[in-house]
Amino acid sequence: MATARFLGSFTDNLPAPSLPEVAFAGRSNVGKSSAINTITGVSGLARVAKTPGRTQSLNLFDIDGKWIAVDLPGYGFAKVSQTLREQWKGAIEGYLGTRPTLRMVVALVDARLPPQELDRQLLLGLDGARLPTLVVATKIDAFARSKQEGALQKLAADHGIPREAMIGFSSHDGTGRDEVRDRIWKMTRPIPTK
Ligand code: GDP
């Protein structure tokens, strides 16, 4: 069982870089909170980030003292003003562009939907920044098991990414959880020192 420690909610002045970080990004309602809970094995963890006043911040969690999960603000809220949207786009881009300990970005997309404009922007931005990215297709349980592989192949092709860059995922039945954990572990394990 993992233990998570909430390190805080930040818009700027993040804690000094220390452990390897993995950031989670996606449109609001994509299933990001559920995915973070499932992947870390700490239920209720990402709910902390959904409390009022924290949804537009970067929320950091220390996982087992081994890596830091960075919950980026869910984007795409229609209700938010343009100014606020610009502010938080700036915070996300600032973080992604400058954080030296950032090892990987988990970009969440909804497996049930064709690529959304905001998904395209995110993937394009990550590609441009040359950040290692894992695309996690959430809510794959919406497809019968026999249809999942076909759906993922189509989604990957529609996004213009290789099939192996995408993992089908479900917080409801645990599909893809071990594979995502494995990728995170590979990207965050300490570099052995002799
Ligand atoms: P967030 O806004 O991206 O953090 O999304 P949440 O984790 O709060 O989930 C948004 C909605 O999607 C909720 O109604 C969840 O029950 C639903 N959801 C999340 N994960 C899954 C999943 O794996 N399968 C299905 N079918 N629904 C999911």
PDB file of C-alpha atoms and ligand atoms in Angstrom:
ATOM      1  CA  MET A   1       0.000   0.000   0.000  1.00  0.00           C
ATOM      2  CA  ALA A   2       1.415   3.362  -1.001  1.00  0.00           C
ATOM      3  CA  THR A   3       1.428   6.310   1.307  1.00  0.00           C
ATOM      4  CA  ALA A   4       0.956   9.783  -0.012  1.00  0.00           C
ATOM      5  CA  ARG A   5       1.744  13.069   1.620  1.00  0.00           C
ATOM      6  CA  PHE A   6       0.075  16.211   0.331  1.00  0.00           C
ATOM      7  CA  LEU A   7       2.865  18.708  -0.245  1.00  0.00           C
ATOM      8  CA  GLY A   8       0.583  21.599  -1.053  1.00  0.00           C
ATOM      9  CA  SER A   9      -1.221  23.580  -3.661  1.00  0.00           C
ATOM     10  CA  PHE A  10       0.826  26.015  -5.733  1.00  0.00           C
ATOM     11  CA  THR A  11       0.410  28.543  -8.497  1.00  0.00           C
ATOM     12  CA  ASP A  12       3.986  29.722  -8.270  1.00  0.00           C
ATOM     13  CA  ASN A  13       6.878  29.333  -5.867  1.00  0.00           C
ATOM     14  CA  LEU A  14       6.815  25.578  -6.036  1.00  0.00           C
ATOM     15  CA  PRO A  15       8.893  23.637  -3.534  1.00  0.00           C
ATOM     16  CA  ALA A  16      12.522  23.279  -4.564  1.00  0.00           C
ATOM     17  CA  PRO A  17      12.954  20.390  -7.014  1.00  0.00           C
ATOM     18  CA  SER A  18      13.852  17.164  -5.206  1.00  0.00           C
ATOM     19  CA  LEU A  19      12.356  13.779  -6.102  1.00  0.00           C
ATOM     20  CA  PRO A  20      11.499  12.817  -9.695  1.00  0.00           C
ATOM     21  CA  GLU A  21       8.116  14.169 -10.727  1.00  0.00           C
ATOM     22  CA  VAL A  22       5.334  12.828 -12.923  1.00  0.00           C
ATOM     23  CA  ALA A  23       2.688  15.324 -14.000  1.00  0.00           C
ATOM     24  CA  PHE A  24      -0.916  14.438 -14.839  1.00  0.00           C
ATOM     25  CA  ALA A  25      -2.738  16.588 -17.382  1.00  0.00           C
ATOM     26  CA  GLY A  26      -6.112  16.429 -19.049  1.00  0.00           C
ATOM     27  CA  ARG A  27      -9.410  18.131 -19.669  1.00  0.00           C
ATOM     28  CA  SER A  28     -11.673  18.456 -16.677  1.00  0.00           C
ATOM     29  CA  ASN A  29     -13.884  15.407 -16.259  1.00  0.00           C
ATOM     30  CA  VAL A  30     -11.515  13.162 -18.227  1.00  0.00           C
ATOM     31  CA  GLY A  31     -11.103  11.008 -15.112  1.00  0.00           C
ATOM     32  CA  LYS A  32      -7.812  12.478 -13.901  1.00  0.00           C
ATOM     33  CA  SER A  33      -8.594  12.380 -10.168  1.00  0.00           C
ATOM     34  CA  SER A  34      -9.832   8.810 -10.383  1.00  0.00           C
ATOM     35  CA  ALA A  35      -6.750   7.830 -12.381  1.00  0.00           C
ATOM     36  CA  ILE A  36      -4.337   9.391  -9.889  1.00  0.00           C
ATOM     37  CA  ASN A  37      -6.071   7.547  -7.063  1.00  0.00           C
ATOM     38  CA  THR A  38      -5.953   4.246  -8.953  1.00  0.00           C
ATOM     39  CA  ILE A  39      -2.346   4.611 -10.056  1.00  0.00           C
ATOM     40  CA  THR A  40      -1.005   5.639  -6.657  1.00  0.00           C
ATOM     41  CA  GLY A  41      -3.276   3.268  -4.758  1.00  0.00           C
ATOM     42  CA  VAL A  42      -4.202   6.045  -2.365  1.00  0.00           C
ATOM     43  CA  SER A  43      -7.921   6.560  -2.518  1.00  0.00           C
ATOM     44  CA  GLY A  44      -9.202  10.054  -1.976  1.00  0.00           C
ATOM     45  CA  LEU A  45      -5.799  11.520  -2.734  1.00  0.00           C
ATOM     46  CA  ALA A  46      -6.796  13.607  -5.708  1.00  0.00           C
ATOM     47  CA  ARG A  47     -10.011  14.696  -4.041  1.00  0.00           C
ATOM     48  CA  VAL A  48      -7.832  16.955  -1.927  1.00  0.00           C
ATOM     49  CA  ALA A  49      -6.996  18.752  -5.121  1.00  0.00           C
ATOM     50  CA  LYS A  50     -10.653  19.285  -5.911  1.00  0.00           C
ATOM     51  CA  THR A  51     -11.464  21.319  -2.852  1.00  0.00           C
ATOM     52  CA  PRO A  52     -12.426  24.913  -3.624  1.00  0.00           C
ATOM     53  CA  GLY A  53      -9.461  27.155  -4.187  1.00  0.00           C
ATOM     54  CA  ARG A  54      -7.217  24.322  -5.290  1.00  0.00           C
ATOM     55  CA  THR A  55      -8.646  23.374  -8.655  1.00  0.00           C
ATOM     56  CA  GLN A  56      -6.609  25.984 -10.483  1.00  0.00           C
ATOM     57  CA  SER A  57      -3.359  25.179  -8.738  1.00  0.00           C
ATOM     58  CA  LEU A  58      -0.705  22.550  -9.145  1.00  0.00           C
ATOM     59  CA  ASN A  59      -1.212  20.015  -6.384  1.00  0.00           C
ATOM     60  CA  LEU A  60       1.816  17.997  -5.334  1.00  0.00           C
ATOM     61  CA  PHE A  61       1.840  14.643  -3.568  1.00  0.00           C
ATOM     62  CA  ASP A  62       4.863  12.767  -2.295  1.00  0.00           C
ATOM     63  CA  ILE A  63       4.326   9.087  -3.072  1.00  0.00           C
ATOM     64  CA  ASP A  64       6.176   6.748  -0.738  1.00  0.00           C
ATOM     65  CA  GLY A  65       9.057   9.195  -0.557  1.00  0.00           C
ATOM     66  CA  LYS A  66       9.994   7.955  -4.044  1.00  0.00           C
ATOM     67  CA  TRP A  67       8.371  10.272  -6.543  1.00  0.00           C
ATOM     68  CA  ILE A  68       6.073  13.243  -6.686  1.00  0.00           C
ATOM     69  CA  ALA A  69       2.705  13.184  -8.441  1.00  0.00           C
ATOM     70  CA  VAL A  70       1.864  16.618  -9.822  1.00  0.00           C
ATOM     71  CA  ASP A  71      -1.838  17.088 -10.472  1.00  0.00           C
ATOM     72  CA  LEU A  72      -2.050  19.874 -13.041  1.00  0.00           C
ATOM     73  CA  PRO A  73      -5.256  21.921 -13.180  1.00  0.00           C
ATOM     74  CA  GLY A  74      -7.915  20.283 -15.349  1.00  0.00           C
ATOM     75  CA  TYR A  75      -8.431  22.603 -18.290  1.00  0.00           C
ATOM     76  CA  GLY A  76     -11.417  23.397 -20.408  1.00  0.00           C
ATOM     77  CA  PHE A  77     -13.882  24.713 -17.864  1.00  0.00           C
ATOM     78  CA  ALA A  78     -16.324  26.770 -19.908  1.00  0.00           C
ATOM     79  CA  LYS A  79     -17.249  28.882 -16.912  1.00  0.00           C
ATOM     80  CA  VAL A  80     -13.800  30.271 -16.286  1.00  0.00           C
ATOM     81  CA  SER A  81     -12.948  33.769 -17.492  1.00  0.00           C
ATOM     82  CA  GLN A  82     -10.419  34.303 -20.249  1.00  0.00           C
ATOM     83  CA  THR A  83      -8.031  36.029 -17.835  1.00  0.00           C
ATOM     84  CA  LEU A  84      -8.107  33.123 -15.421  1.00  0.00           C
ATOM     85  CA  ARG A  85      -7.685  30.659 -18.250  1.00  0.00           C
ATOM     86  CA  GLU A  86      -4.613  32.526 -19.477  1.00  0.00           C
ATOM     87  CA  GLN A  87      -3.211  32.597 -15.934  1.00  0.00           C
ATOM     88  CA  TRP A  88      -3.497  28.922 -15.436  1.00  0.00           C
ATOM     89  CA  LYS A  89      -2.296  28.068 -18.922  1.00  0.00           C
ATOM     90  CA  GLY A  90       0.744  30.139 -17.990  1.00  0.00           C
ATOM     91  CA  ALA A  91       1.213  28.214 -14.734  1.00  0.00           C
ATOM     92  CA  ILE A  92       0.989  24.837 -16.489  1.00  0.00           C
ATOM     93  CA  GLU A  93       3.279  25.830 -19.338  1.00  0.00           C
ATOM     94  CA  GLY A  94       5.722  27.437 -16.934  1.00  0.00           C
ATOM     95  CA  TYR A  95       5.891  24.260 -14.899  1.00  0.00           C
ATOM     96  CA  LEU A  96       6.187  21.923 -17.887  1.00  0.00           C
ATOM     97  CA  GLY A  97       8.810  24.066 -19.533  1.00  0.00           C
ATOM     98  CA  THR A  98      11.120  24.640 -16.618  1.00  0.00           C
ATOM     99  CA  ARG A  99      10.874  21.941 -13.975  1.00  0.00           C
ATOM    100  CA  PRO A 100      14.218  20.115 -13.920  1.00  0.00           C
ATOM    101  CA  THR A 101      12.916  17.091 -11.996  1.00  0.00           C
ATOM    102  CA  LEU A 102       9.967  16.482 -14.325  1.00  0.00           C
ATOM    103  CA  ARG A 103      10.513  13.018 -15.821  1.00  0.00           C
ATOM    104  CA  MET A 104       7.253  12.296 -17.581  1.00  0.00           C
ATOM    105  CA  VAL A 105       3.812  13.673 -18.338  1.00  0.00           C
ATOM    106  CA  VAL A 106       0.780  11.427 -18.226  1.00  0.00           C
ATOM    107  CA  ALA A 107      -1.652  12.993 -20.695  1.00  0.00           C
ATOM    108  CA  LEU A 108      -5.179  11.749 -20.153  1.00  0.00           C
ATOM    109  CA  VAL A 109      -7.682  11.510 -22.968  1.00  0.00           C
ATOM    110  CA  ASP A 110     -11.183  10.040 -22.913  1.00  0.00           C
ATOM    111  CA  ALA A 111     -11.217   6.739 -24.825  1.00  0.00           C
ATOM    112  CA  ARG A 112     -14.888   7.224 -25.667  1.00  0.00           C
ATOM    113  CA  LEU A 113     -14.352  10.492 -27.536  1.00  0.00           C
ATOM    114  CA  PRO A 114     -12.541  11.382 -30.743  1.00  0.00           C
ATOM    115  CA  PRO A 115      -9.538  13.668 -30.178  1.00  0.00           C
ATOM    116  CA  GLN A 116     -10.744  16.931 -28.698  1.00  0.00           C
ATOM    117  CA  GLU A 117      -9.217  20.273 -29.632  1.00  0.00           C
ATOM    118  CA  LEU A 118      -7.756  20.672 -26.137  1.00  0.00           C
ATOM    119  CA  ASP A 119      -6.248  17.167 -26.294  1.00  0.00           C
ATOM    120  CA  ARG A 120      -4.560  18.057 -29.550  1.00  0.00           C
ATOM    121  CA  GLN A 121      -3.163  21.249 -28.064  1.00  0.00           C
ATOM    122  CA  LEU A 122      -1.810  19.388 -25.056  1.00  0.00           C
ATOM    123  CA  LEU A 123      -0.148  16.617 -27.071  1.00  0.00           C
ATOM    124  CA  LEU A 124       1.276  19.110 -29.544  1.00  0.00           C
ATOM    125  CA  GLY A 125       2.668  21.225 -26.706  1.00  0.00           C
ATOM    126  CA  LEU A 126       4.260  18.212 -25.000  1.00  0.00           C
ATOM    127  CA  ASP A 127       5.752  17.036 -28.251  1.00  0.00           C
ATOM    128  CA  GLY A 128       7.139  20.505 -28.931  1.00  0.00           C
ATOM    129  CA  ALA A 129       8.650  20.617 -25.443  1.00  0.00           C
ATOM    130  CA  ARG A 130      10.148  17.146 -26.043  1.00  0.00           C
ATOM    131  CA  LEU A 131       8.745  15.848 -22.797  1.00  0.00           C
ATOM    132  CA  PRO A 132       8.415  12.086 -22.394  1.00  0.00           C
ATOM    133  CA  THR A 133       4.681  11.544 -22.596  1.00  0.00           C
ATOM    134  CA  LEU A 134       2.431   8.628 -21.867  1.00  0.00           C
ATOM    135  CA  VAL A 135      -1.079   8.945 -23.239  1.00  0.00           C
ATOM    136  CA  VAL A 136      -3.591   7.248 -20.985  1.00  0.00           C
ATOM    137  CA  ALA A 137      -6.989   6.612 -22.560  1.00  0.00           C
ATOM    138  CA  THR A 138      -9.444   6.693 -19.676  1.00  0.00           C
ATOM    139  CA  LYS A 139     -12.842   5.028 -19.309  1.00  0.00           C
ATOM    140  CA  ILE A 140     -11.844   2.141 -21.604  1.00  0.00           C
ATOM    141  CA  ASP A 141     -14.390   0.045 -19.687  1.00  0.00           C
ATOM    142  CA  ALA A 142     -17.011   1.725 -21.885  1.00  0.00           C
ATOM    143  CA  PHE A 143     -15.923  -0.775 -24.568  1.00  0.00           C
ATOM    144  CA  ALA A 144     -16.390  -4.534 -24.384  1.00  0.00           C
ATOM    145  CA  ARG A 145     -13.013  -6.214 -23.839  1.00  0.00           C
ATOM    146  CA  SER A 146     -13.054  -7.595 -27.378  1.00  0.00           C
ATOM    147  CA  LYS A 147     -13.453  -4.071 -28.787  1.00  0.00           C
ATOM    148  CA  GLN A 148     -10.839  -2.289 -26.681  1.00  0.00           C
ATOM    149  CA  GLU A 149      -7.776  -3.006 -28.809  1.00  0.00           C
ATOM    150  CA  GLY A 150      -9.532  -1.804 -31.954  1.00  0.00           C
ATOM    151  CA  ALA A 151     -10.715   1.346 -30.218  1.00  0.00           C
ATOM    152  CA  LEU A 152      -7.204   2.108 -28.962  1.00  0.00           C
ATOM    153  CA  GLN A 153      -5.654   1.562 -32.372  1.00  0.00           C
ATOM    154  CA  LYS A 154      -8.113   3.981 -33.906  1.00  0.00           C
ATOM    155  CA  LEU A 155      -7.655   6.551 -31.152  1.00  0.00           C
ATOM    156  CA  ALA A 156      -3.865   6.402 -31.402  1.00  0.00           C
ATOM    157  CA  ALA A 157      -4.056   6.762 -35.187  1.00  0.00           C
ATOM    158  CA  ASP A 158      -6.481   9.690 -34.881  1.00  0.00           C
ATOM    159  CA  HIS A 159      -4.066  11.349 -32.477  1.00  0.00           C
ATOM    160  CA  GLY A 160      -1.156  10.614 -34.778  1.00  0.00           C
ATOM    161  CA  ILE A 161       0.793   8.723 -32.134  1.00  0.00           C
ATOM    162  CA  PRO A 162       2.201   5.192 -32.110  1.00  0.00           C
ATOM    163  CA  ARG A 163      -0.104   2.603 -30.539  1.00  0.00           C
ATOM    164  CA  GLU A 164       2.532   1.754 -27.908  1.00  0.00           C
ATOM    165  CA  ALA A 165       2.525   5.372 -26.685  1.00  0.00           C
ATOM    166  CA  MET A 166      -1.044   4.882 -25.444  1.00  0.00           C
ATOM    167  CA  ILE A 167      -2.422   2.734 -22.635  1.00  0.00           C
ATOM    168  CA  GLY A 168      -6.097   1.868 -22.225  1.00  0.00           C
ATOM    169  CA  PHE A 169      -7.125   2.578 -18.670  1.00  0.00           C
ATOM    170  CA  SER A 170     -10.063   2.201 -16.336  1.00  0.00           C
ATOM    171  CA  SER A 171     -10.325   3.348 -12.767  1.00  0.00           C
ATOM    172  CA  HIS A 172     -13.473   1.292 -12.493  1.00  0.00           C
ATOM    173  CA  ASP A 173     -11.963  -2.118 -13.192  1.00  0.00           C
ATOM    174  CA  GLY A 174      -8.216  -1.480 -12.952  1.00  0.00           C
ATOM    175  CA  THR A 175      -7.413  -2.039 -16.649  1.00  0.00           C
ATOM    176  CA  GLY A 176      -3.993  -0.597 -17.468  1.00  0.00           C
ATOM    177  CA  ARG A 177      -3.101   0.218 -13.892  1.00  0.00           C
ATOM    178  CA  ASP A 178      -0.079  -2.054 -13.604  1.00  0.00           C
ATOM    179  CA  GLU A 179       1.249  -0.986 -16.981  1.00  0.00           C
ATOM    180  CA  VAL A 180       1.021   2.710 -16.083  1.00  0.00           C
ATOM    181  CA  ARG A 181       2.677   2.033 -12.721  1.00  0.00           C
ATOM    182  CA  ASP A 182       5.427   0.154 -14.466  1.00  0.00           C
ATOM    183  CA  ARG A 183       6.099   3.044 -16.866  1.00  0.00           C
ATOM    184  CA  ILE A 184       6.128   5.521 -13.994  1.00  0.00           C
ATOM    185  CA  TRP A 185       8.523   3.358 -12.033  1.00  0.00           C
ATOM    186  CA  LYS A 186      10.869   3.083 -15.016  1.00  0.00           C
ATOM    187  CA  MET A 187      10.911   6.852 -15.409  1.00  0.00           C
ATOM    188  CA  THR A 188      11.304   7.728 -11.734  1.00  0.00           C
ATOM    189  CA  ARG A 189      13.523   5.065 -10.236  1.00  0.00           C
ATOM    190  CA  PRO A 190      16.644   6.408  -8.665  1.00  0.00           C
ATOM    191  CA  ILE A 191      19.747   6.365 -10.795  1.00  0.00           C
ATOM    192  CA  PRO A 192      22.066   3.873  -9.094  1.00  0.00           C
ATOM    193  CA  THR A 193      25.194   5.440  -7.665  1.00  0.00           C
ATOM    194  CA  LYS A 194      28.278   3.340  -7.193  1.00  0.00           C
TER     195      LYS A 194
HETATM  196  P1  GDP B   1     -11.434  14.734 -13.356  1.00  0.00           P
HETATM  197  O1  GDP B   1     -12.344  15.910 -13.399  1.00  0.00           O
HETATM  198  O2  GDP B   1     -10.647  14.612 -14.608  1.00  0.00           O
HETATM  199  O3  GDP B   1     -10.571  14.685 -12.136  1.00  0.00           O
HETATM  200  O4  GDP B   1     -12.372  13.436 -13.377  1.00  0.00           O
HETATM  201  P2  GDP B   1     -12.935  12.492 -12.208  1.00  0.00           P
HETATM  202  O5  GDP B   1     -11.918  11.482 -11.795  1.00  0.00           O
HETATM  203  O6  GDP B   1     -13.544  13.325 -11.138  1.00  0.00           O
HETATM  204  O7  GDP B   1     -14.064  11.716 -13.038  1.00  0.00           O
HETATM  205  C1  GDP B   1     -15.014  12.410 -13.829  1.00  0.00           C
HETATM  206  C2  GDP B   1     -16.173  11.492 -14.129  1.00  0.00           C
HETATM  207  O8  GDP B   1     -15.745  10.376 -14.902  1.00  0.00           O
HETATM  208  C3  GDP B   1     -16.821  10.899 -12.879  1.00  0.00           C
HETATM  209  O9  GDP B   1     -18.206  10.867 -13.080  1.00  0.00           O
HETATM  210  C4  GDP B   1     -16.234   9.506 -12.791  1.00  0.00           C
HETATM  211  O10 GDP B   1     -17.095   8.582 -12.158  1.00  0.00           O
HETATM  212  C5  GDP B   1     -16.067   9.153 -14.257  1.00  0.00           C
HETATM  213  N1  GDP B   1     -14.944   8.198 -14.401  1.00  0.00           N
HETATM  214  C6  GDP B   1     -13.697   8.349 -13.917  1.00  0.00           C
HETATM  215  N2  GDP B   1     -12.936   7.284 -14.222  1.00  0.00           N
HETATM  216  C7  GDP B   1     -13.731   6.435 -14.927  1.00  0.00           C
HETATM  217  C8  GDP B   1     -13.519   5.138 -15.533  1.00  0.00           C
HETATM  218  O11 GDP B   1     -12.442   4.533 -15.472  1.00  0.00           O
HETATM  219  N3  GDP B   1     -14.581   4.605 -16.199  1.00  0.00           N
HETATM  220  C9  GDP B   1     -15.781   5.229 -16.309  1.00  0.00           C
HETATM  221  N4  GDP B   1     -16.752   4.611 -16.989  1.00  0.00           N
HETATM  222  N5  GDP B   1     -16.020   6.435 -15.744  1.00  0.00           N
HETATM  223  C10 GDP B   1     -15.011   7.032 -15.061  1.00  0.00           C
END
